[in-house]
Backbone as a printed PyTorch tensor [residue, N CA C, xyz], in Angstrom:
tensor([[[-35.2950, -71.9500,  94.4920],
         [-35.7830, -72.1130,  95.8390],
         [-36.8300, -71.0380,  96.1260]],

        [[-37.5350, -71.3860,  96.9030],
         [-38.4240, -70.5080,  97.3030],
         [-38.4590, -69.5560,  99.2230]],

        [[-38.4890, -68.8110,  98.9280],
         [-37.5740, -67.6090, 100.1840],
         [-39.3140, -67.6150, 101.4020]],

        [[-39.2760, -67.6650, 102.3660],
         [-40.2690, -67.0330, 103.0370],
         [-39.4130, -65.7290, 103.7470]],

        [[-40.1740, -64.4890, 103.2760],
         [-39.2200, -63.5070, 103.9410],
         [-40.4050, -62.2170, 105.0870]],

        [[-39.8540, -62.2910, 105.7400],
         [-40.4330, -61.5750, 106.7170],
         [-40.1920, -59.7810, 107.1340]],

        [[-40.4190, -58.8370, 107.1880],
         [-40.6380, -57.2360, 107.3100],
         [-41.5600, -57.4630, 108.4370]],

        [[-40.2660, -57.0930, 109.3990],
         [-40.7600, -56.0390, 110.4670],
         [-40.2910, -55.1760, 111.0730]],

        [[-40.8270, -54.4150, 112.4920],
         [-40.1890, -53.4870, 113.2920],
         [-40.3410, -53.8110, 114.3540]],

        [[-39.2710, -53.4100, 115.3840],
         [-39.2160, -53.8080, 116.6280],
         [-39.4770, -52.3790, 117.8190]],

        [[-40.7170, -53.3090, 118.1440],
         [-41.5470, -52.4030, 119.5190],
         [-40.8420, -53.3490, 120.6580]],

        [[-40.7570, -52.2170, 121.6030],
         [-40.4520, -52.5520, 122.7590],
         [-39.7610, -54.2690, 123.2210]],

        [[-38.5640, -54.2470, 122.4490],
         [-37.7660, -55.4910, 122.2750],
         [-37.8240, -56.4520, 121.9250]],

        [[-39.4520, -56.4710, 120.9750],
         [-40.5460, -57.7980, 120.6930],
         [-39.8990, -57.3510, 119.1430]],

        [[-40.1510, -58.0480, 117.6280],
         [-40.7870, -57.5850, 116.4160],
         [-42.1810, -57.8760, 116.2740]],

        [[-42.3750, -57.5080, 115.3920],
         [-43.9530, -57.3610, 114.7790],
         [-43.6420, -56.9410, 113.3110]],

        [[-44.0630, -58.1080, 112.5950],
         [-44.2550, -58.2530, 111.1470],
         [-45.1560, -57.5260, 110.3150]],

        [[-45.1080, -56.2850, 109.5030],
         [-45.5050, -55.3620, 109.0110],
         [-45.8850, -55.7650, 107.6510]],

        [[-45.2350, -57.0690, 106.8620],
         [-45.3380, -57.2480, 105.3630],
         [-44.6410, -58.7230, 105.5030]],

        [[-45.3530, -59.7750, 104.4080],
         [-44.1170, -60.5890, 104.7360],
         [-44.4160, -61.4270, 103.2200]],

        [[-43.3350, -62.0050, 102.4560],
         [-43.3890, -62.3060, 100.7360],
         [-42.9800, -63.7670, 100.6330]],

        [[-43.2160, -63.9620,  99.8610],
         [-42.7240, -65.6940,  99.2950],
         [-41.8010, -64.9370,  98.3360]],

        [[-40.5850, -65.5320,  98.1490],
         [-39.4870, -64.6190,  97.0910],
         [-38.8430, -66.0690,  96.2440]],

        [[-39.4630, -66.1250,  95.2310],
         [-38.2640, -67.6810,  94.2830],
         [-37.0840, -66.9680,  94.0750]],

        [[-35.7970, -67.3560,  94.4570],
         [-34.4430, -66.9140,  94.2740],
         [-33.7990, -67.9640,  93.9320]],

        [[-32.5920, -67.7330,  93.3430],
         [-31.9530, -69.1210,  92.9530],
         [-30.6520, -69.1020,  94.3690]],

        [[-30.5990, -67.8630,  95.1890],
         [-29.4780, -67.8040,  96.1800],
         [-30.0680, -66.7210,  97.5100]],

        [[-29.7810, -67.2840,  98.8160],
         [-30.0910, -65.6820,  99.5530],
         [-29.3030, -64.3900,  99.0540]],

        [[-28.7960, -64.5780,  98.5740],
         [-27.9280, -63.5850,  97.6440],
         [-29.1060, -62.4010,  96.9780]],

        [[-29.6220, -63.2260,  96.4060],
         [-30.8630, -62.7080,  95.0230],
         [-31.5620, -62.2390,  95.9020]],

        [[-32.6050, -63.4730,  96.8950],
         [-33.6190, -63.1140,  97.4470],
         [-33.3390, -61.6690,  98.2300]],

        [[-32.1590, -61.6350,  98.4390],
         [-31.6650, -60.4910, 100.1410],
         [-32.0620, -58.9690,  98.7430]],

        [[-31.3530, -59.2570,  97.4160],
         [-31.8340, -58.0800,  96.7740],
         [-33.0810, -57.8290,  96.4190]],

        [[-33.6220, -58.7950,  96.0730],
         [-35.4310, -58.3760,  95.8600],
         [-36.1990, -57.9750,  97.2610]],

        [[-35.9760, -58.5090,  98.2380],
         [-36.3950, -57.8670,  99.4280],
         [-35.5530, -57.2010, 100.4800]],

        [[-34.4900, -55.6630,  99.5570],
         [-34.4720, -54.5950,  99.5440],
         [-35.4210, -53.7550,  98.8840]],

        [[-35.5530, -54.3590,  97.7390],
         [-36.5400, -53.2920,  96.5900],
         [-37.5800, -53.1560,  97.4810]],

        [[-38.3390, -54.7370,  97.7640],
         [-39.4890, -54.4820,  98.2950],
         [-39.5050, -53.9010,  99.7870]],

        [[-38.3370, -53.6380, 100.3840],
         [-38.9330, -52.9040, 101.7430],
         [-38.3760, -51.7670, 101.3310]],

        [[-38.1870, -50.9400, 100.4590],
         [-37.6510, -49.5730, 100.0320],
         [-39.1750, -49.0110,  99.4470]],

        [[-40.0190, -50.0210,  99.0020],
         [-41.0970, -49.3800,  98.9130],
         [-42.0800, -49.7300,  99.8740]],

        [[-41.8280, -50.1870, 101.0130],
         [-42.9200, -50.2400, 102.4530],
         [-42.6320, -48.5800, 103.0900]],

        [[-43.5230, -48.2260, 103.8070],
         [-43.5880, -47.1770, 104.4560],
         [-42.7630, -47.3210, 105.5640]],

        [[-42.1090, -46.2010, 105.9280],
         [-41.2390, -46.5110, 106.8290],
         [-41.5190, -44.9480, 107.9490]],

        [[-41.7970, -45.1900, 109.2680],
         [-41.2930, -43.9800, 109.9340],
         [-40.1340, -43.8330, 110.5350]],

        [[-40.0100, -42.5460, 110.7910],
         [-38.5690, -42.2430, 111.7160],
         [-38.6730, -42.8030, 112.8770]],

        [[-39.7090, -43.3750, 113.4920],
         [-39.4700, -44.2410, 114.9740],
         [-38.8940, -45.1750, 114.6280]],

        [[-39.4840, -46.0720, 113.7230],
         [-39.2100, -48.0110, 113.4800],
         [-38.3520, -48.1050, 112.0770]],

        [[-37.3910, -48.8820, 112.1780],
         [-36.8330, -49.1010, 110.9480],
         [-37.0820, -50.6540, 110.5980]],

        [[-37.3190, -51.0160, 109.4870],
         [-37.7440, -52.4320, 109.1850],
         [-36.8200, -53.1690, 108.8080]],

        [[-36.7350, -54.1330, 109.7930],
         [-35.7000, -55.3680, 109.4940],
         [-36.7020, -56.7790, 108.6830]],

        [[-35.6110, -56.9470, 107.9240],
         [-35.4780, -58.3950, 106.8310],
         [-35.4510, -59.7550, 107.4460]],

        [[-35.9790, -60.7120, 107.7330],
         [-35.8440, -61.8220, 108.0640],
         [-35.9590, -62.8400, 106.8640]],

        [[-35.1630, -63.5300, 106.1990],
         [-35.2350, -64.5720, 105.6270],
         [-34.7160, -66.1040, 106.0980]],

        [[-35.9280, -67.1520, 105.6950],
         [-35.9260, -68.3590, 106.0530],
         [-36.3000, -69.0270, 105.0470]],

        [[-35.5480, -70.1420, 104.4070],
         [-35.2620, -70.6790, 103.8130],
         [-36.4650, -72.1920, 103.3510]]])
């Protein structure tokens, strides 16, 4: 299957999408681990922490 996965941070109660990947996984299982890797290497500040959205 193929993952549309979304990276963002949330301003003022809105998100806003910072990075966002096409991920082939065979499970959200897989995909949820490959896009850890990849937001462990997005920049991150101490204000915003980046949340994962995956859709199928």
């Amino acid at each position: 299957m193929l993952f549309s996965v979304d990276f963002s941070i949330r301003v003022n109660e809105s998100f806003q999408t910072v990075h966002w990947a096409f991920i082939p996984a065979e499970s959200v299982t897989e995909c949820r681990e490959v896009a850890q890797e990849i937001k462990a290497n997005l920049p991150e500040s101490q204000k915003h922490q980046v949340h994962i959205f995956i859709e199928q």
